[in-house]
CSV table of C-alpha atoms in Angstrom, one decimal:
chain,number,residue,atom,x,y,z
A,1,GLY,CA,-42.9,-52.0,-69.3
A,2,SER,CA,-46.1,-50.4,-68.8
A,3,ALA,CA,-47.8,-46.9,-68.2
A,4,THR,CA,-50.8,-45.6,-66.3
A,5,MET,CA,-52.5,-42.4,-65.3
A,6,MET,CA,-55.4,-41.6,-63.1
A,7,LYS,CA,-57.4,-38.6,-62.7
A,8,LEU,CA,-58.8,-36.9,-59.4
A,9,GLN,CA,-61.3,-34.8,-61.1
A,10,GLY,CA,-61.7,-31.2,-58.7
A,11,VAL,CA,-59.5,-32.4,-56.2
A,12,ALA,CA,-56.9,-29.1,-55.1
A,13,HIS,CA,-52.5,-29.9,-54.6
A,14,TYR,CA,-53.0,-30.5,-50.8
A,15,THR,CA,-54.8,-33.2,-51.2
A,16,LEU,CA,-53.9,-36.9,-49.7
A,17,SER,CA,-55.4,-39.3,-48.5
A,18,ASN,CA,-54.7,-43.2,-47.5
A,19,GLY,CA,-57.0,-44.0,-50.0
A,20,LEU,CA,-54.1,-42.3,-52.4
A,21,TRP,CA,-51.4,-44.0,-50.7
A,22,LYS,CA,-53.8,-47.6,-51.5
A,23,ASP,CA,-53.5,-46.6,-55.3
A,24,VAL,CA,-49.3,-45.8,-55.4
A,25,TRP,CA,-48.9,-49.4,-53.4
A,26,SER,CA,-50.9,-50.8,-55.9
A,27,PHE,CA,-49.1,-48.7,-59.1
A,28,PHE,CA,-45.9,-50.5,-57.2
A,29,GLU,CA,-46.9,-53.3,-57.0
A,30,SER,CA,-47.6,-54.0,-60.2
A,31,SER,CA,-44.9,-52.2,-61.5
A,32,ALA,CA,-42.3,-54.8,-59.5
A,33,SER,CA,-44.3,-57.5,-61.2
A,34,GLY,CA,-43.7,-56.4,-65.0
A,35,SER,CA,-48.1,-55.9,-65.3
A,36,ALA,CA,-48.0,-51.6,-64.6
A,37,GLY,CA,-45.8,-48.5,-66.0
A,38,ALA,CA,-45.9,-45.0,-65.6
A,39,SER,CA,-48.5,-42.7,-63.6
A,40,ALA,CA,-49.7,-39.1,-62.8
A,41,ILE,CA,-50.8,-38.6,-59.4
A,42,VAL,CA,-52.8,-36.2,-57.0
A,43,ALA,CA,-50.6,-34.9,-54.4
A,44,PRO,CA,-49.9,-36.6,-51.2
A,45,THR,CA,-48.3,-34.6,-48.1
A,46,PRO,CA,-44.5,-35.4,-47.3
A,47,THR,CA,-43.8,-37.4,-43.4
A,48,SER,CA,-40.7,-38.1,-41.8
A,49,LEU,CA,-39.9,-41.8,-39.9
A,50,ALA,CA,-38.2,-43.1,-36.9
A,51,PRO,CA,-35.1,-45.5,-38.2
A,52,THR,CA,-35.7,-49.6,-36.9
A,53,PRO,CA,-31.9,-50.9,-38.0
A,54,THR,CA,-32.3,-54.4,-39.4
A,55,PRO,CA,-28.8,-55.5,-41.0
A,56,SER,CA,-27.9,-56.9,-44.0
A,57,ALA,CA,-24.9,-56.8,-46.2
A,58,PRO,CA,-26.2,-57.0,-49.7
A,59,THR,CA,-24.0,-56.5,-52.0
A,60,PRO,CA,-24.1,-52.4,-53.2
A,61,PRO,CA,-24.4,-51.5,-56.5
A,62,ALA,CA,-21.8,-49.1,-58.9
A,63,ARG,CA,-21.5,-45.7,-58.7
A,64,GLY,CA,-20.6,-42.4,-60.0
A,65,SER,CA,-19.3,-39.4,-59.2
A,66,LEU,CA,-21.5,-36.9,-56.8
A,67,PRO,CA,-22.1,-33.6,-59.2
A,68,THR,CA,-21.0,-30.3,-57.3
A,69,PRO,CA,-23.1,-28.5,-55.4
A,70,GLY,CA,-24.3,-25.7,-56.4
A,71,PRO,CA,-26.2,-22.2,-55.5
A,72,SER,CA,-29.3,-22.3,-53.9
A,73,PRO,CA,-31.2,-19.3,-53.9
A,74,ALA,CA,-33.2,-18.5,-51.8
A,75,PRO,CA,-37.0,-20.6,-52.5
A,76,PRO,CA,-40.3,-16.7,-52.5
A,77,ALA,CA,-42.8,-17.7,-50.2
A,78,GLY,CA,-45.3,-20.6,-50.9
A,79,HIS,CA,-45.5,-23.5,-53.0
A,80,GLY,CA,-41.6,-23.6,-53.5
A,81,PHE,CA,-41.7,-24.1,-57.7
A,82,TRP,CA,-40.0,-20.5,-59.1
A,83,PRO,CA,-39.9,-19.9,-63.0
A,84,GLN,CA,-36.5,-19.9,-64.9
A,85,SER,CA,-35.8,-18.2,-67.4
A,86,GLY,CA,-32.8,-18.2,-70.2
A,87,TRP,CA,-32.8,-21.6,-71.2
A,88,PRO,CA,-31.4,-22.4,-74.3
A,89,THR,CA,-32.2,-23.9,-77.4
A,90,GLY,CA,-30.6,-25.4,-80.6
A,91,PRO,CA,-29.8,-28.9,-81.0
A,92,LYS,CA,-28.6,-31.0,-78.8
A,93,PRO,CA,-25.2,-32.4,-78.3
A,94,ALA,CA,-24.9,-35.8,-79.2
A,95,ARG,CA,-23.7,-38.1,-75.5
A,96,GLU,CA,-21.3,-38.9,-73.9
A,97,ALA,CA,-19.4,-41.8,-74.5
A,98,GLY,CA,-20.3,-44.8,-72.6
A,99,ASP,CA,-24.8,-43.1,-72.2
A,100,ASN,CA,-27.1,-46.0,-73.7
A,101,GLY,CA,-29.6,-42.9,-73.6
A,102,HIS,CA,-31.6,-45.3,-71.0
A,103,GLY,CA,-29.9,-44.0,-68.1
A,104,ARG,CA,-27.4,-47.4,-68.0
A,105,ALA,CA,-23.6,-46.6,-68.7
A,106,THR,CA,-21.3,-49.7,-70.3
A,107,PRO,CA,-19.6,-50.0,-68.7
A,108,PRO,CA,-20.1,-49.3,-65.1
A,109,ALA,CA,-18.5,-47.3,-63.0
A,110,PRO,CA,-15.9,-48.2,-60.3
A,111,HIS,CA,-17.4,-48.5,-56.6
A,112,ARG,CA,-18.0,-45.1,-54.6
A,113,GLN,CA,-18.7,-45.3,-51.2
A,114,ILE,CA,-21.0,-42.9,-49.8
A,115,THR,CA,-19.1,-40.4,-48.0
A,116,SER,CA,-22.0,-38.5,-46.7
A,117,GLU,CA,-22.8,-38.2,-42.6
A,118,LYS,CA,-25.4,-36.7,-43.6
A,119,MET,CA,-27.1,-38.8,-45.8
A,120,VAL,CA,-26.9,-42.0,-43.8
A,121,SER,CA,-28.4,-39.6,-40.6
A,122,ALA,CA,-31.3,-38.3,-41.7
A,123,ALA,CA,-32.6,-41.1,-44.0
A,124,ALA,CA,-34.0,-43.3,-41.2
A,125,VAL,CA,-35.8,-46.2,-42.2
A,126,GLU,CA,-38.9,-48.3,-40.7
A,127,CYS,CA,-39.5,-51.3,-41.6
A,128,SER,CA,-42.4,-53.5,-40.7
A,129,SER,CA,-41.9,-56.7,-38.4
A,130,GLY,CA,-41.9,-59.2,-41.2
A,131,CYS,CA,-39.0,-57.3,-42.6
A,132,GLY,CA,-35.3,-57.7,-41.8
A,133,ALA,CA,-32.6,-60.1,-41.0
A,134,GLY,CA,-33.4,-63.5,-41.0
A,135,GLY,CA,-37.1,-62.2,-41.9
A,136,SER,CA,-38.2,-62.2,-46.0
A,137,GLN,CA,-37.0,-59.6,-48.5
A,138,CYS,CA,-39.2,-56.4,-48.6
A,139,PRO,CA,-39.6,-53.4,-50.4
A,140,LEU,CA,-38.3,-50.1,-49.8
A,141,VAL,CA,-40.0,-46.6,-50.3
A,142,VAL,CA,-38.3,-43.3,-50.2
A,143,ALA,CA,-40.7,-40.7,-49.9
A,144,LEU,CA,-39.5,-37.0,-50.6
A,145,HIS,CA,-41.2,-34.6,-48.7
A,146,GLY,CA,-43.2,-31.6,-50.0
A,147,MET,CA,-41.4,-27.2,-50.2
A,148,GLY,CA,-41.4,-26.4,-45.7
A,149,ASP,CA,-42.9,-29.8,-44.3
A,150,THR,CA,-39.1,-30.2,-42.8
A,151,GLY,CA,-39.2,-33.5,-41.4
A,152,GLY,CA,-42.0,-35.3,-43.7
A,153,SER,CA,-44.5,-34.7,-41.1
A,154,ARG,CA,-47.4,-34.0,-43.2
A,155,LEU,CA,-46.4,-36.2,-46.4
A,156,LYS,CA,-47.2,-39.1,-43.7
A,157,SER,CA,-49.8,-38.4,-42.2
A,158,GLY,CA,-51.6,-37.3,-45.3
A,159,LEU,CA,-51.1,-40.9,-46.7
A,160,PHE,CA,-50.8,-42.7,-43.2
A,161,GLY,CA,-52.9,-40.5,-40.6
A,162,TRP,CA,-51.6,-41.3,-37.3
A,163,THR,CA,-50.8,-45.1,-37.4
A,164,SER,CA,-47.4,-46.5,-38.2
A,165,PRO,CA,-46.8,-46.5,-42.5
A,166,THR,CA,-45.9,-50.4,-42.4
A,167,SER,CA,-48.3,-51.4,-40.3
A,168,GLN,CA,-50.2,-51.6,-43.7
A,169,GLY,CA,-48.0,-53.7,-45.3
A,170,ASP,CA,-44.8,-55.3,-45.1
A,171,PHE,CA,-41.7,-52.7,-46.5
A,172,CYS,CA,-39.3,-49.9,-45.6
A,173,ILE,CA,-40.0,-46.8,-45.7
A,174,THR,CA,-37.6,-43.3,-45.2
A,175,PHE,CA,-38.4,-40.0,-45.4
A,176,PRO,CA,-34.9,-38.2,-46.3
A,177,ALA,CA,-33.5,-35.1,-45.8
A,178,PRO,CA,-32.0,-33.0,-48.9
A,179,VAL,CA,-28.4,-32.2,-48.1
A,180,SER,CA,-27.9,-29.2,-46.5
A,181,GLY,CA,-30.9,-26.8,-46.2
A,182,SER,CA,-34.7,-27.7,-45.8
A,183,ASN,CA,-35.8,-27.4,-49.2
A,184,TRP,CA,-34.9,-29.5,-52.0
A,185,ASN,CA,-32.6,-28.1,-54.8
A,186,VAL,CA,-33.3,-28.2,-57.9
A,187,GLU,CA,-29.2,-26.8,-58.8
A,188,ARG,CA,-28.0,-27.7,-62.6
A,189,ASN,CA,-25.5,-28.9,-60.4
A,190,SER,CA,-27.9,-29.6,-57.1
A,191,PRO,CA,-26.6,-32.8,-55.1
A,192,ASP,CA,-29.7,-33.9,-53.7
A,193,TYR,CA,-29.6,-35.7,-57.3
A,194,GLN,CA,-27.1,-38.4,-56.3
A,195,HIS,CA,-28.1,-37.4,-53.0
A,196,ILE,CA,-31.3,-39.5,-52.9
A,197,LEU,CA,-29.8,-43.0,-55.0
A,198,ASP,CA,-27.2,-42.6,-52.4
A,199,VAL,CA,-30.4,-43.1,-49.5
A,200,ALA,CA,-32.1,-45.2,-51.6
A,201,ASN,CA,-28.4,-47.7,-52.0
A,202,SER,CA,-27.4,-47.1,-47.9
A,203,ALA,CA,-30.4,-48.7,-47.1
A,204,ILE,CA,-30.4,-52.2,-49.8
A,205,GLN,CA,-26.5,-52.7,-48.3
A,206,THR,CA,-28.1,-51.7,-44.2
A,207,TYR,CA,-31.8,-53.8,-44.3
A,208,ASN,CA,-33.3,-56.7,-45.6
A,209,ILE,CA,-34.7,-55.0,-49.2
A,210,ASP,CA,-35.4,-56.4,-52.5
A,211,ARG,CA,-34.2,-55.3,-55.4
A,212,SER,CA,-36.6,-55.1,-57.5
A,213,LYS,CA,-38.9,-53.8,-55.1
A,214,VAL,CA,-37.2,-50.1,-55.1
A,215,PHE,CA,-39.5,-47.2,-55.0
A,216,LEU,CA,-39.9,-43.6,-55.2
A,217,ILE,CA,-42.7,-41.3,-53.9
A,218,GLY,CA,-42.2,-37.5,-54.4
A,219,TYR,CA,-45.0,-35.2,-53.8
A,220,SER,CA,-44.4,-31.5,-55.2
A,221,HIS,CA,-41.8,-29.5,-54.9
A,222,GLY,CA,-40.3,-33.8,-53.8
A,223,GLY,CA,-41.9,-34.7,-57.0
A,224,MET,CA,-40.3,-32.0,-59.0
A,225,VAL,CA,-36.6,-33.3,-57.2
A,226,GLY,CA,-37.7,-37.0,-58.0
A,227,TYR,CA,-38.2,-36.3,-61.6
A,228,LYS,CA,-35.1,-34.5,-61.7
A,229,THR,CA,-33.4,-37.0,-60.6
A,230,MET,CA,-35.2,-40.1,-62.5
A,231,CYS,CA,-35.1,-38.3,-65.6
A,232,ARG,CA,-31.2,-38.8,-66.0
A,233,THR,CA,-28.6,-41.0,-67.7
A,234,VAL,CA,-25.9,-39.3,-66.0
A,235,LEU,CA,-26.2,-40.9,-62.6
A,236,GLU,CA,-25.0,-44.2,-61.8
A,237,SER,CA,-26.6,-46.5,-59.9
A,238,ASN,CA,-30.0,-45.7,-59.6
A,239,PRO,CA,-32.3,-48.7,-58.4
A,240,TYR,CA,-35.8,-47.3,-58.6
A,241,VAL,CA,-38.0,-49.3,-60.3
A,242,ALA,CA,-41.1,-47.2,-60.3
A,243,PHE,CA,-41.0,-43.3,-59.3
A,244,ALA,CA,-45.2,-42.0,-58.1
A,245,ALA,CA,-45.0,-38.0,-58.7
A,246,VAL,CA,-48.1,-36.4,-57.0
A,247,SER,CA,-49.2,-32.9,-57.6
A,248,THR,CA,-46.0,-31.5,-60.4
A,249,GLN,CA,-44.6,-31.4,-63.3
A,250,VAL,CA,-41.7,-33.2,-65.3
A,251,SER,CA,-38.9,-30.8,-65.3
A,252,TRP,CA,-36.5,-29.6,-67.8
A,253,ILE,CA,-33.0,-31.0,-66.6
A,254,TRP,CA,-29.2,-30.1,-67.7
A,255,GLN,CA,-26.4,-32.5,-67.9
A,256,GLY,CA,-23.2,-30.8,-68.9
A,257,SER,CA,-24.4,-28.0,-71.4
A,258,THR,CA,-27.6,-30.0,-73.1
A,259,ARG,CA,-31.3,-28.8,-71.4
A,260,GLU,CA,-33.1,-32.5,-72.0
A,261,CYS,CA,-37.1,-33.3,-71.0
A,262,CYS,CA,-36.6,-36.6,-69.3
A,263,PRO,CA,-34.0,-38.5,-71.4
A,264,ASN,CA,-34.9,-41.6,-68.9
A,265,HIS,CA,-36.7,-43.9,-70.3
A,266,ASP,CA,-36.1,-46.8,-68.2
A,267,PHE,CA,-38.8,-46.3,-65.1
A,268,HIS,CA,-42.5,-47.5,-64.2
A,269,ALA,CA,-44.4,-43.2,-64.0
A,270,LEU,CA,-47.1,-43.1,-62.2
A,271,HIS,CA,-48.4,-39.0,-62.0
A,272,VAL,CA,-51.2,-38.0,-59.4
A,273,HIS,CA,-52.2,-34.7,-60.2
A,274,GLY,CA,-56.1,-33.0,-59.5
A,275,THR,CA,-57.2,-30.5,-62.8
A,276,GLU,CA,-58.7,-28.6,-60.4
A,277,ASP,CA,-54.8,-27.5,-58.7
A,278,GLY,CA,-54.4,-23.9,-58.0
A,279,ALA,CA,-50.3,-24.0,-57.3
A,280,ILE,CA,-48.8,-27.0,-60.4
A,281,PRO,CA,-51.6,-26.1,-63.1
A,282,TYR,CA,-52.9,-29.4,-64.7
A,283,SER,CA,-53.3,-28.8,-67.7
A,284,SER,CA,-50.6,-25.8,-68.8
A,285,VAL,CA,-47.0,-26.1,-68.3
A,286,THR,CA,-45.2,-23.8,-66.2
A,287,SER,CA,-41.8,-21.0,-67.3
A,288,TRP,CA,-39.9,-24.3,-65.4
A,289,ALA,CA,-40.7,-27.7,-66.3
A,290,CYS,CA,-41.2,-29.0,-70.0
A,291,LEU,CA,-44.6,-31.3,-70.0
A,292,THR,CA,-47.3,-31.5,-67.9
A,293,GLY,CA,-47.9,-35.3,-66.3
A,294,GLU,CA,-50.7,-35.8,-68.8
A,295,ASP,CA,-48.7,-35.2,-71.2
A,296,PHE,CA,-45.6,-37.1,-70.2
A,297,VAL,CA,-48.1,-40.0,-69.4
A,298,ARG,CA,-48.9,-40.5,-73.0
A,299,ARG,CA,-44.8,-39.6,-74.1
A,300,HIS,CA,-43.7,-42.0,-71.9
A,301,GLY,CA,-45.7,-45.2,-71.7
A,302,PRO,CA,-46.5,-45.1,-76.0
A,303,VAL,CA,-44.1,-43.1,-77.6
A,304,ASP,CA,-40.8,-43.2,-74.9
A,305,ASN,CA,-42.5,-47.3,-73.9
A,306,GLY,CA,-43.8,-48.9,-77.0
A,307,CYS,CA,-46.9,-49.6,-74.3
A,308,ALA,CA,-50.4,-50.1,-76.1
A,309,GLY,CA,-53.9,-48.1,-74.1
A,310,PRO,CA,-54.8,-46.8,-72.7
A,311,SER,CA,-56.8,-48.9,-70.6
A,312,GLN,CA,-59.0,-46.5,-68.0
A,313,ARG,CA,-60.8,-47.3,-64.7
A,314,THR,CA,-62.1,-46.0,-61.7
A,315,SER,CA,-59.9,-45.8,-58.4
A,316,THR,CA,-61.4,-47.4,-55.9
A,317,ASN,CA,-60.2,-45.8,-52.7
A,318,VAL,CA,-60.5,-42.4,-54.1
A,319,ALA,CA,-63.3,-41.2,-54.8
A,320,SER,CA,-64.1,-39.3,-58.6
A,321,ALA,CA,-60.2,-40.6,-59.8
A,322,THR,CA,-59.6,-42.0,-63.1
A,323,ILE,CA,-56.7,-44.1,-64.1
A,324,GLU,CA,-55.5,-44.4,-67.5
A,325,GLU,CA,-53.0,-46.7,-68.1
A,326,TYR,CA,-49.5,-47.3,-70.3
A,327,THR,CA,-49.3,-50.4,-69.1
A,328,GLU,CA,-49.7,-53.5,-71.9
A,329,GLY,CA,-47.8,-54.8,-74.7
A,330,CYS,CA,-44.3,-52.3,-73.6
A,331,SER,CA,-41.0,-53.0,-76.0
A,332,GLY,CA,-39.3,-50.4,-73.7
A,333,LYS,CA,-38.4,-51.1,-69.6
A,334,GLY,CA,-40.9,-48.3,-68.2
A,335,SER,CA,-44.1,-48.2,-68.5
A,336,ALA,CA,-46.8,-44.9,-67.6
A,337,THR,CA,-50.5,-44.3,-65.4
A,338,MET,CA,-51.9,-40.8,-64.7
A,339,MET,CA,-54.2,-40.6,-61.7
A,340,LYS,CA,-57.1,-37.7,-62.1
């Protein structure tokens, strides 16, 4: 495992570019090869894709039960992050039986059929011509849009311009919709957390996907729900090897009656954040978050995963962006990178 951090000086919240995607993709590739780790990067804009089915039938991993949906309040106008108060304090209770503290329950839960019809229909998957049945196994990218970007068109155009994403490499990509409504549900018992896992697992069953190269990227509100999904240890069958979060912070999560700050350490993380972001601050923690991206990277890499570092370099794809990485000699299964 390893960890990395990128620095986009003076970049505000909605800056997206194909150069940013190239740095994210480089992070994904190095994570799959075992030479990269968690990262922080400046947020890209959401986008959606048209499906190009390519049947395949790998054995699906085990899944746990779907969380019970909770009420979802109407979000205020604007960015889409809002304060949450009344968090409890005090010592954490013991973990549930079978949870080793790293998101790997033992023994695995019995197989659960995917039951969300909307999940299958909304998660249209586009694959490059080199992927699919009869072709090479390809990576899968699941991209979570920001608030108000129904369909993810802004994320897609921000990262890929007006060209097809899969014209830029051999991979499959999907821009899924939430279970209900146009924005992600980030409540305690939101069904979207398991839904985001099911989207990837469904694609793995249907397309010719390399299971060692399944990646998640979330922009803004999509980054928030992405952290809330990746940080949980009670969800089964998390297929994601690496997560790239853009323009967000690490939210508190509830597991049962316990409030925790990203207890799952077993993933490579990249955090991208503009230093002059006026919507989600770069350096000060918001009321709904437990860590800024920078503080998370510096915990997730050296503390949670025993990675050496940081090493620093300048991005060759995004002007004025620097990358800080904790990717060497990791004793855990994750790593961390920051781009700012």
